[in-house]
Coordinates of C-alpha atoms in Angstrom, one line a residue:
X764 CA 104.4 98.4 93.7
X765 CA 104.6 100.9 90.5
X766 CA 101.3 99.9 88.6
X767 CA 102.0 100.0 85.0
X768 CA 100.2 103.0 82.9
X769 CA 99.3 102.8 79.2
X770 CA 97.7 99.6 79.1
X771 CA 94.9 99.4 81.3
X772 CA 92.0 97.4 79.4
X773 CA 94.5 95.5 77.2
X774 CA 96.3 92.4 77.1
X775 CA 100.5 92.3 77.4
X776 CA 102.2 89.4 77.2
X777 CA 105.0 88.1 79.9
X778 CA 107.5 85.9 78.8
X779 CA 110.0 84.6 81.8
X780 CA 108.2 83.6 85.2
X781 CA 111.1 84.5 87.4
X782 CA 111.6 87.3 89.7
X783 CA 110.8 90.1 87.1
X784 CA 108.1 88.3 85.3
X785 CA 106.0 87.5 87.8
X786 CA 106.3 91.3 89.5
X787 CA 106.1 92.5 85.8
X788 CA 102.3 90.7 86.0
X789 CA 101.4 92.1 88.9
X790 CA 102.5 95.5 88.2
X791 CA 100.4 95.0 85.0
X792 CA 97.2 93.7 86.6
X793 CA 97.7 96.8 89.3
X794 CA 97.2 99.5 86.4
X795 CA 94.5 97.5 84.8
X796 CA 95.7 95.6 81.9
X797 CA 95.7 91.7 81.8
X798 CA 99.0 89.7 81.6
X799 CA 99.0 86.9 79.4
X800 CA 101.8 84.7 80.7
X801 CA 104.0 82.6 79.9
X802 CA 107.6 80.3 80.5
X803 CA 109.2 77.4 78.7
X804 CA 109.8 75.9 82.2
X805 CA 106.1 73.7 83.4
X806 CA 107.5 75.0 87.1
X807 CA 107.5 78.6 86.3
X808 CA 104.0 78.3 84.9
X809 CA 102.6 76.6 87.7
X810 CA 104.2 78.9 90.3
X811 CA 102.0 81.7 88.6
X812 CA 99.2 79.8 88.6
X813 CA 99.5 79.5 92.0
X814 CA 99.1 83.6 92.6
X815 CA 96.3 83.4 90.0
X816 CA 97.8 84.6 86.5
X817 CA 96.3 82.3 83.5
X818 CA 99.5 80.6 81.3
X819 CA 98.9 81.2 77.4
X820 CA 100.7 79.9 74.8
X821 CA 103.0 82.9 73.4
X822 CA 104.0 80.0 70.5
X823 CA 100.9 80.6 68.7
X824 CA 100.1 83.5 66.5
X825 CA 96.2 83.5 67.8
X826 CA 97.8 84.3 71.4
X827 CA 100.4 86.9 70.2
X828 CA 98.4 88.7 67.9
X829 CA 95.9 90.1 70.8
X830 CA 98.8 91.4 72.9
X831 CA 99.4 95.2 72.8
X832 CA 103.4 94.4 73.8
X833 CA 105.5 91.4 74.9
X834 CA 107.6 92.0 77.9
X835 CA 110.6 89.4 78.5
X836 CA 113.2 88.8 81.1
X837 CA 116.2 90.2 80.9
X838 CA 117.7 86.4 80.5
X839 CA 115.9 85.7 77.5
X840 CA 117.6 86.9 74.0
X841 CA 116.3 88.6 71.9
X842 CA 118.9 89.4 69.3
X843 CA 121.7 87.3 69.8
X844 CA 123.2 84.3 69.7
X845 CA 119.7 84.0 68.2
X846 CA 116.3 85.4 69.6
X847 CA 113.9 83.3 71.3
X848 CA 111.0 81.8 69.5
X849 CA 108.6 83.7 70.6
X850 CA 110.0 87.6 70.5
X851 CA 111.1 86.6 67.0
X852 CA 107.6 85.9 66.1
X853 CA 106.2 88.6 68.2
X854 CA 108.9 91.6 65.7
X855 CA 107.4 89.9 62.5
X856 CA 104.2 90.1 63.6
X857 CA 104.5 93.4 64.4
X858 CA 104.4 93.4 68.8
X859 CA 106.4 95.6 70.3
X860 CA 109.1 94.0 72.4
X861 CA 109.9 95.9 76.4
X862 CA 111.0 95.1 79.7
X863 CA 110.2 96.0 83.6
X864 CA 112.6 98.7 83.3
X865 CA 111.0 100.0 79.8
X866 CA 107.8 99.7 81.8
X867 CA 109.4 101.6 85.4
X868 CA 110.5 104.6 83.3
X869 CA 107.2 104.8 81.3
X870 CA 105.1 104.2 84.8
X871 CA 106.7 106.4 87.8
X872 CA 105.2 109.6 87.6
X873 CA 102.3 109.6 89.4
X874 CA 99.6 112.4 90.3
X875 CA 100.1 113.4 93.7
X876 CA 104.3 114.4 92.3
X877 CA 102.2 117.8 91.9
X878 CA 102.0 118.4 95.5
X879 CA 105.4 117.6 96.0
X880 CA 108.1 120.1 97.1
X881 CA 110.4 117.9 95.9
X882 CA 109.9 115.4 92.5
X883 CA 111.7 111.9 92.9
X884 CA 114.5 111.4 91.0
X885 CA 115.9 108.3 89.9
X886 CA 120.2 107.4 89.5
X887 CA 120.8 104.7 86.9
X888 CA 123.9 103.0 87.2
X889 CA 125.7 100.6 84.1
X890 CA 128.9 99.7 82.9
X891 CA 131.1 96.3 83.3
X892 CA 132.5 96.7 87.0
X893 CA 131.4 98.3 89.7
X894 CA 127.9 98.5 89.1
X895 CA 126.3 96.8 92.2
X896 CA 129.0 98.7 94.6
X897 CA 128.7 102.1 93.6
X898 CA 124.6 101.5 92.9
X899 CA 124.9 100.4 96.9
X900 CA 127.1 103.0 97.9
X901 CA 125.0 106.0 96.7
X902 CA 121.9 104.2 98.1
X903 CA 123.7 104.3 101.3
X904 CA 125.2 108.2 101.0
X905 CA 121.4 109.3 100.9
X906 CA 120.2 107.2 103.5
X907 CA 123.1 108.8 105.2
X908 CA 122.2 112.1 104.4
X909 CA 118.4 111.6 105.6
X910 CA 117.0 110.9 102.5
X911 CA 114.1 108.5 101.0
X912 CA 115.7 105.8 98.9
X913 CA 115.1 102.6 97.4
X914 CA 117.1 100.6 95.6
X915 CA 116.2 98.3 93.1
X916 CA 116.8 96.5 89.4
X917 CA 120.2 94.1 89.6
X918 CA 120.0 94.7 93.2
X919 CA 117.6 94.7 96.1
X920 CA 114.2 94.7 94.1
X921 CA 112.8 94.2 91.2
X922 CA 111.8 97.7 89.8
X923 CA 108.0 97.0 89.4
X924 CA 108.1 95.6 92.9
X925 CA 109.3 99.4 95.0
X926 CA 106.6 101.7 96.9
X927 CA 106.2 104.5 95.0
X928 CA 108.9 107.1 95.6
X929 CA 107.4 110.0 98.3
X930 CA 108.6 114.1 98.1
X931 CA 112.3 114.5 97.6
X932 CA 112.6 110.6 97.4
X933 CA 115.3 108.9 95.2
X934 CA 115.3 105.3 93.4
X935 CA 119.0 103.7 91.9
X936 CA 118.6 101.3 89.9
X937 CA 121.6 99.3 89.1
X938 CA 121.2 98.1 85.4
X939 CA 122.5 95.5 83.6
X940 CA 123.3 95.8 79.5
X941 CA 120.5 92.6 79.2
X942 CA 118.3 95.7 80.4
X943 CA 119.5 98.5 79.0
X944 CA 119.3 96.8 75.3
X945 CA 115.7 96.3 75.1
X946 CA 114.0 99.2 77.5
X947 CA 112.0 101.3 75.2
X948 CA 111.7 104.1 77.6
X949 CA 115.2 104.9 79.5
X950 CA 115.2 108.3 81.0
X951 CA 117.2 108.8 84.6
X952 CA 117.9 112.2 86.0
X953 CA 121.4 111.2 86.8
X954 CA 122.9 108.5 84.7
X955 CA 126.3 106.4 85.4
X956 CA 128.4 104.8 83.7
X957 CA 131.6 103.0 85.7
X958 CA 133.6 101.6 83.3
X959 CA 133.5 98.6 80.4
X960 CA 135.5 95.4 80.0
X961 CA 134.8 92.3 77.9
X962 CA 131.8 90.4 79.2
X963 CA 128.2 88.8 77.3
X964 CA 129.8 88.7 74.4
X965 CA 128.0 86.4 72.9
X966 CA 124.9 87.9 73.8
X967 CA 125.7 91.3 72.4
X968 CA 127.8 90.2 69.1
X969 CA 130.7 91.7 70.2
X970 CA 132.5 94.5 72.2
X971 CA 130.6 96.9 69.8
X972 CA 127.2 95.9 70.8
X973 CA 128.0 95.5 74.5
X974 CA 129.3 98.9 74.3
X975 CA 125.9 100.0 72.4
X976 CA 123.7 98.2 74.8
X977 CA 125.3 100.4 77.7
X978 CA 125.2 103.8 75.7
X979 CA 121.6 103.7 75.7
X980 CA 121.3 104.5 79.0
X981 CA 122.4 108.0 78.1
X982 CA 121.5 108.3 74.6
X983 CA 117.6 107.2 74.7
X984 CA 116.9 109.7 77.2
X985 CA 119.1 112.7 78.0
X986 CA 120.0 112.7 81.9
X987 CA 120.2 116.2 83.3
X988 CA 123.5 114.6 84.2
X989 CA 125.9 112.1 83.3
X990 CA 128.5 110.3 85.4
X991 CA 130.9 109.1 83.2
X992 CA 134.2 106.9 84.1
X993 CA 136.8 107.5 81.6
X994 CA 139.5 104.7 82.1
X995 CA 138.9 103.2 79.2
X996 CA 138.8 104.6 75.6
X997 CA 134.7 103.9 75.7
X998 CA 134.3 106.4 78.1
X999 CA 136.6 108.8 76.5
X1000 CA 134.2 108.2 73.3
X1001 CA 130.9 108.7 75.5
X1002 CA 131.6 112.0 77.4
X1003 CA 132.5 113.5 74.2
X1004 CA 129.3 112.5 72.6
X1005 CA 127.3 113.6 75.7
X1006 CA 129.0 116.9 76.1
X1007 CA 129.4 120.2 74.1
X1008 CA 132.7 121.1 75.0
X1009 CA 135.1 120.8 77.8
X1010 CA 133.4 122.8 80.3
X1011 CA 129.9 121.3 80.2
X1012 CA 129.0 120.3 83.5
X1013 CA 126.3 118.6 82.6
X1014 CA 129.0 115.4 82.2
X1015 CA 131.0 114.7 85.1
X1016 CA 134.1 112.8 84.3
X1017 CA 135.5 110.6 86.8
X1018 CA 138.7 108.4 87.1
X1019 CA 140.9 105.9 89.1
X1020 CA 144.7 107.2 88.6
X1021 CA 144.2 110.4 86.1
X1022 CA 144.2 113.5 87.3
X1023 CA 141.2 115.9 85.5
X1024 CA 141.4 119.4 86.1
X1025 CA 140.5 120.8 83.1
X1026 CA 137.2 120.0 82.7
X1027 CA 133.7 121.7 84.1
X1028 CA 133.1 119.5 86.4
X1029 CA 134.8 116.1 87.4
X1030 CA 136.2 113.8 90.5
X1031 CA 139.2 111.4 90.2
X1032 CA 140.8 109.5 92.8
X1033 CA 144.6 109.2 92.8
X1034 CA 146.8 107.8 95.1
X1035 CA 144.1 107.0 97.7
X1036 CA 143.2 111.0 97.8
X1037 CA 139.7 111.7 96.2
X1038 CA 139.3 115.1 94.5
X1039 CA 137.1 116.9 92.8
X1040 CA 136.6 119.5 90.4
X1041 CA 134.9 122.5 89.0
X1042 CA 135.8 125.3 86.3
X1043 CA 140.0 124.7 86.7
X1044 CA 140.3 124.3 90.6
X1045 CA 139.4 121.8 93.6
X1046 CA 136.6 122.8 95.4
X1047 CA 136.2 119.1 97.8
X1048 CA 138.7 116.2 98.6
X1049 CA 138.2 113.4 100.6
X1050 CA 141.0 110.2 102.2
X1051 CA 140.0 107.4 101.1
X1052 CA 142.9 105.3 102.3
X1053 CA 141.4 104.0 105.7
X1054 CA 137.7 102.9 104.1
X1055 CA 138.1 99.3 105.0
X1056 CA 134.8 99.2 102.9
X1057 CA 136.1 100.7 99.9
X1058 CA 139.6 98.9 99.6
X1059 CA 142.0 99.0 96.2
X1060 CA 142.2 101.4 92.6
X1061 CA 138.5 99.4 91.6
X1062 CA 137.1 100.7 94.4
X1063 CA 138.3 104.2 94.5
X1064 CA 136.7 104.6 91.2
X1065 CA 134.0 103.7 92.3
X1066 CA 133.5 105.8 95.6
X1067 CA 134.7 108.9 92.4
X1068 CA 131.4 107.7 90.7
X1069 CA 129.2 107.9 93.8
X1070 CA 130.9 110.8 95.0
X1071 CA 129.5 112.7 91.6
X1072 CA 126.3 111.2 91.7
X1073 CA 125.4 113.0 95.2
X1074 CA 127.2 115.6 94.5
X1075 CA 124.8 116.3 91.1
X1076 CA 121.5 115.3 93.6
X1077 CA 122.7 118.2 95.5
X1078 CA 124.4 116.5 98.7
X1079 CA 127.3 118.2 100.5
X1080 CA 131.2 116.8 100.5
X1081 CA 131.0 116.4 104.4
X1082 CA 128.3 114.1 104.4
X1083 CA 129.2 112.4 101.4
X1084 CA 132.6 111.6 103.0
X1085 CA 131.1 110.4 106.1
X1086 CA 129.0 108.1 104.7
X1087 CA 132.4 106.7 102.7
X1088 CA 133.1 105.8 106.1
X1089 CA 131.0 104.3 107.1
X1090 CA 130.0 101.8 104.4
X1091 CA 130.6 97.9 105.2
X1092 CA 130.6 96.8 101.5
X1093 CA 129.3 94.5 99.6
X1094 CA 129.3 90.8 100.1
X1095 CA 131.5 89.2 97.8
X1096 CA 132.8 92.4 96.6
X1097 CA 136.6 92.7 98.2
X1098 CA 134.8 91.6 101.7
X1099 CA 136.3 91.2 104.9
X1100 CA 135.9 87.7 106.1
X1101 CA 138.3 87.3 108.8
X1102 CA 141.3 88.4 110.1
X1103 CA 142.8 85.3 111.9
X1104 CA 146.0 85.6 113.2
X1105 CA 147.1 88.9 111.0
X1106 CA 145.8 87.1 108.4
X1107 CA 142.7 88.6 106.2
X1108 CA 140.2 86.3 104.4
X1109 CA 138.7 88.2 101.7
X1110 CA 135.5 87.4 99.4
X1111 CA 135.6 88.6 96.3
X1112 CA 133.7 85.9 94.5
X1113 CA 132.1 88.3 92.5
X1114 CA 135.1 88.7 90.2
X1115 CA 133.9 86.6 87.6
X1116 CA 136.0 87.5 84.7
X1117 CA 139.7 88.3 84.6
X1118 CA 139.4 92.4 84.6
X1119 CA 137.5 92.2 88.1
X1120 CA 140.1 89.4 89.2
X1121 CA 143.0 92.2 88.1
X1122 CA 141.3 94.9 90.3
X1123 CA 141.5 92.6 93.5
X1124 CA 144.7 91.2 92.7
X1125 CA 146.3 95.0 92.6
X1126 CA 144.3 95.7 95.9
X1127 CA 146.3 93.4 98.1
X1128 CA 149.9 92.5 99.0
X1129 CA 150.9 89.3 99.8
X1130 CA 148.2 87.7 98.0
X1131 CA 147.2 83.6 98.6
X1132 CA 145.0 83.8 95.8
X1133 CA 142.5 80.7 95.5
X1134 CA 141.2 80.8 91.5
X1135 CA 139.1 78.6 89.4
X1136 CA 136.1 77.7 88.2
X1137 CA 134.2 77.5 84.8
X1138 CA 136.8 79.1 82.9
X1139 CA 136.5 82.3 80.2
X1140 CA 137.4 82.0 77.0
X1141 CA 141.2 83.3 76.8
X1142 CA 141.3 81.9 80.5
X1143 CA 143.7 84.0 82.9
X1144 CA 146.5 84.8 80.5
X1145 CA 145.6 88.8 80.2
X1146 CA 146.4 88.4 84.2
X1147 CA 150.1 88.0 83.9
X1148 CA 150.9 91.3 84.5
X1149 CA 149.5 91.4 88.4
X1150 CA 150.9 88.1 89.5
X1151 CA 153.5 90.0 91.1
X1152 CA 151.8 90.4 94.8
X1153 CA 151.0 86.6 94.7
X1154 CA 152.6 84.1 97.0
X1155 CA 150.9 81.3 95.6
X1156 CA 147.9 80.4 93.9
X1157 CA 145.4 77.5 95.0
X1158 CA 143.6 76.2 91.9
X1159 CA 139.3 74.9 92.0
X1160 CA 137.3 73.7 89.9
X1161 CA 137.1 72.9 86.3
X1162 CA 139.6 75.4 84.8
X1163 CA 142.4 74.3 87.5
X1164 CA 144.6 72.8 85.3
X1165 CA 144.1 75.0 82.4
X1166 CA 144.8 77.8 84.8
X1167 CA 147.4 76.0 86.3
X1168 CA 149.5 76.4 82.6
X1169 CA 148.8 80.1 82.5
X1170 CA 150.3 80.7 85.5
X1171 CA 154.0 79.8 84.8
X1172 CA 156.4 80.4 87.3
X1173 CA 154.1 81.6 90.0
X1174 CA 154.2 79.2 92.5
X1175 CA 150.3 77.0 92.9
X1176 CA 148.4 73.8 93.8
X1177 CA 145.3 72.4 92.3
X1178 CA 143.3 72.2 95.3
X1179 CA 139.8 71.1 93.0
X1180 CA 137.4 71.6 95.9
X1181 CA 137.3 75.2 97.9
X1182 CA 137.2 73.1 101.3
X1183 CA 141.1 72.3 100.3
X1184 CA 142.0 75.5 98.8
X1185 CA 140.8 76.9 102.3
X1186 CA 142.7 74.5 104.0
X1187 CA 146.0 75.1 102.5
X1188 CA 146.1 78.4 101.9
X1189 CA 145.1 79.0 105.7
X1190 CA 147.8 76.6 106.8
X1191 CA 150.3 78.0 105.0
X1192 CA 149.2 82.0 105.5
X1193 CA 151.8 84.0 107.5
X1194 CA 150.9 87.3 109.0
X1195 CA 150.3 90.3 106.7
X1196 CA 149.1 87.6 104.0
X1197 CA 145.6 88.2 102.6
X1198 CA 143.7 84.9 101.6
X1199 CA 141.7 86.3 98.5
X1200 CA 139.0 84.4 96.6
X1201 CA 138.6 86.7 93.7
X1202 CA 137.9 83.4 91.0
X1203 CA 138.7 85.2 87.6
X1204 CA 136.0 82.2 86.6
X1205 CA 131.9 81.2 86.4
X1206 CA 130.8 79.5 89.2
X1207 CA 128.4 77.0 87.0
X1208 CA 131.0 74.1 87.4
X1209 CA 130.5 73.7 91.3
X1210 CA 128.2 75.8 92.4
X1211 CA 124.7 77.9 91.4
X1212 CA 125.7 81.4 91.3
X1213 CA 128.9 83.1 92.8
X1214 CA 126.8 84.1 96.0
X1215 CA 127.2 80.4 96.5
X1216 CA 130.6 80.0 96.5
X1217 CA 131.5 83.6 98.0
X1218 CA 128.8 82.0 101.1
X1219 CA 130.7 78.6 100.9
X1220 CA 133.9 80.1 101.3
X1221 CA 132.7 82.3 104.0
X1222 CA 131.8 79.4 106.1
X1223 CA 134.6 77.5 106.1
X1224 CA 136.9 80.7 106.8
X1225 CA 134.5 81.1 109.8
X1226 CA 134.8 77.1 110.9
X1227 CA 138.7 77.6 111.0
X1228 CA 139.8 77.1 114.7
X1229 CA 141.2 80.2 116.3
X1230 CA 145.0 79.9 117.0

């Protein structure tokens, strides 16, 4: 646990009982303030009376007015579509608003880093796509390499919940724009940012604030170094901002399919070949072609992203390319089910939104692509350039039809359930077909989360008899 500093003796408010509340009020307790908590949900409040904390009413001005800060969940609003209740009260009363990771940055020094050989460091990793696998990938590049790590925020831990780092040890946090918004203290050593598509729209008011709510990561507090993916015109913007010229190594630019050789320091990926960078010539390069872990453009760019994060913690390309190999992947990230009769089963129930959907769809040949779910506004029409590998598309859940329209000429079924879709589209599979769930869609319709459905169709790829 990271005990929080700079409140011991006062009283901070928690709003949001879930994961990160309720580690958010321990870590509190632990550096001697007192958590005053609170959810709109009875069951949330009476799981943390259970571990001891004491619900107050954050409604009432006599509550709010003796906190010293309010810290919410990153699933509460705060600005928009509107703010909740209480954090609107809590600005025009005057309470600062944070978050765990506000409270993380402000927290993780601690004493004994004086004896250290070594200070921990800590990679913070944003943008639209790619976040969880490259935040998993450089967590598993240092583990490779023989170094401490822990990895925490939108994956693995909670932030507040990780030991304390030891000498040379490293923390990457992946970080969602919900987090990144609100944190009043943001300061990583290395700071990444993969790339940015449409997505929480609502919540952010727009491609402007979205992109905003990212920038901070970098702006707030001035990594030594800056990962930055520039394949879309947002990065372009950001590496300009963050640099002060074209040689400033300091930002490290990275790409799927440009090639960057004029720059002070950068790694693109091109044709499956990874290559890196510094002052006008190549200096590493790496084959990324036979990574079952790391298959398609998507992923490239992200193995260009870890590659730079090492690289700027001081790693070597040798054992940064080995540990490319031998990375399994995510679940429900491009995964490997099956191969059954030479044909794969891949999860990629992850892809939530049509750009992720695109990335697997250009990954594959001789796609049997099973779609649907709770449908995005637009739907899948931005798609209809990388139909072209499909053989046919198996439609679920509540969008089917809707999708079905969209998809024109490209031959499909509406399945409804995933237990058909998996049933045709195995039945019909020929070898060198890939079976990809890669939904372009919510889950909400059928399912709790897209772990759900990635899991559910998992298990009935592994029920399928063997030929």
């Amino acid at each position: 646990m990271i005990p929080v500093q700079g409140f011991s003796g006062q009283r901070v408010g928690v709003l949001g009982l879930g994961r990160s509340g309720l580690a958010t009020a321990r870590a509190l307790t632990a550096g001697g303030a007192t958590p005053v908590v609170w959810d709109d949900s009875p069951e949330a409040r009476a799981k943390a009376e259970a571990e001891g904390f004491t619900p107050e009413d954050l409604r009432r001005d006599n509550v709010l007015t003796t906190l010293a800060c309010v810290v919410t969940s990153p699933g509460i609003p705060h600005l928009y579509p509107a703010p909740h209740p209480v954090l609107l009260r809590a600005m025009q009363l005057g309470v600062p608003l944070d978050n765990d990771i506000g409270l993380f940055f402000r927290s993780l020094g601690q004493q004994d880093w004086a004896a250290y050989d070594t200070a921990p460091r800590v990679v913070a990793i944003t943008g639209s796509n790619g976040k969880s696998t490259t935040t998993a990938l450089i967590a598993h590049i240092l583990a490779e390499s023989g170094r401490e790590v822990q990895m925490a925020g939108n994956i693995g831990r909670g932030v507040l919940d990780i030991d304390p780092p030891g000498d040379g040890g490293v923390v990457v946090l992946e970080l969602s724009s919900y987090q990144t918004d609100l944190a009043r203290a943001l300061t990583p050593d290395v700071a990444v940012f993969t790339n940015l598509s449409p997505d929480h729209l609502d919540r952010h008011h727009g491609m402007g604030g979205y992109f905003a709510a990212k920038r901070r990561l970098f702006a707030e507090g001035g990594p030594d170094r800056a990962v930055v993916g520039v394949d879309e015109t947002e990065g372009w913007f950001l590496a300009d901002q963050l640099a002060m010229g074209p040689m400033d190594d300091r930002v490290i630019r990275v790409s799927s399919g440009q090639k960057l050789e004029t720059f002070g320091w950068s790694v693109f990926a091109r044709k499956g070949f990874l290559s890196e960078w510094r002052k006008g010539r190549q200096i590493a390069s790496a084959d990324l072609r036979d990574i079952a872990g790391l298959p398609g453009a998507h992923n490239h760019q992200n193995a260009a992203a870890a590659w730079a994060a090492a690289r700027a913690l001081g790693l070597g390309p040798r054992d940064i390319e080995a540990a490319l190999h031998s990375f399994a992947g995510l679940p429900h990230r491009s995964q490997l089910i099956r191969t059954l009769n030479g044909v794969r089963f891949v999860n990629d129930s992850k892809a939530t939104n049509t750009d992720s959907a695109a990335q697997a769809l250009r990954a594959f040949p001789r796609i049997r692509w099973i779609a649907g779910g709770m449908g995005k506004e637009g739907g899948i029409s931005s798609l209809a350039p990388d139909l072209g590998n499909i053989r046919k598309a198996y439609l679920i859940g509540h969008s089917a039809r809707d999708f079905a329209l969209q998809l024109g000429a490209t031959p499909q079924e509406i399945c409804e359930t995933m237990d058909r879709a998996v049933t045709r589209a195995a039945a019909e599979a020929e070898p060198g077909d890939v079976v990809l769930l890669a939904p372009a869609a919510a889950s909400f319709d059928q399912y709790p989360n897209f772990e759900k459905r990635g899991e559910h169709f998992a298990a009935l790829v592994a029920a399928l008899p063997d030929p």
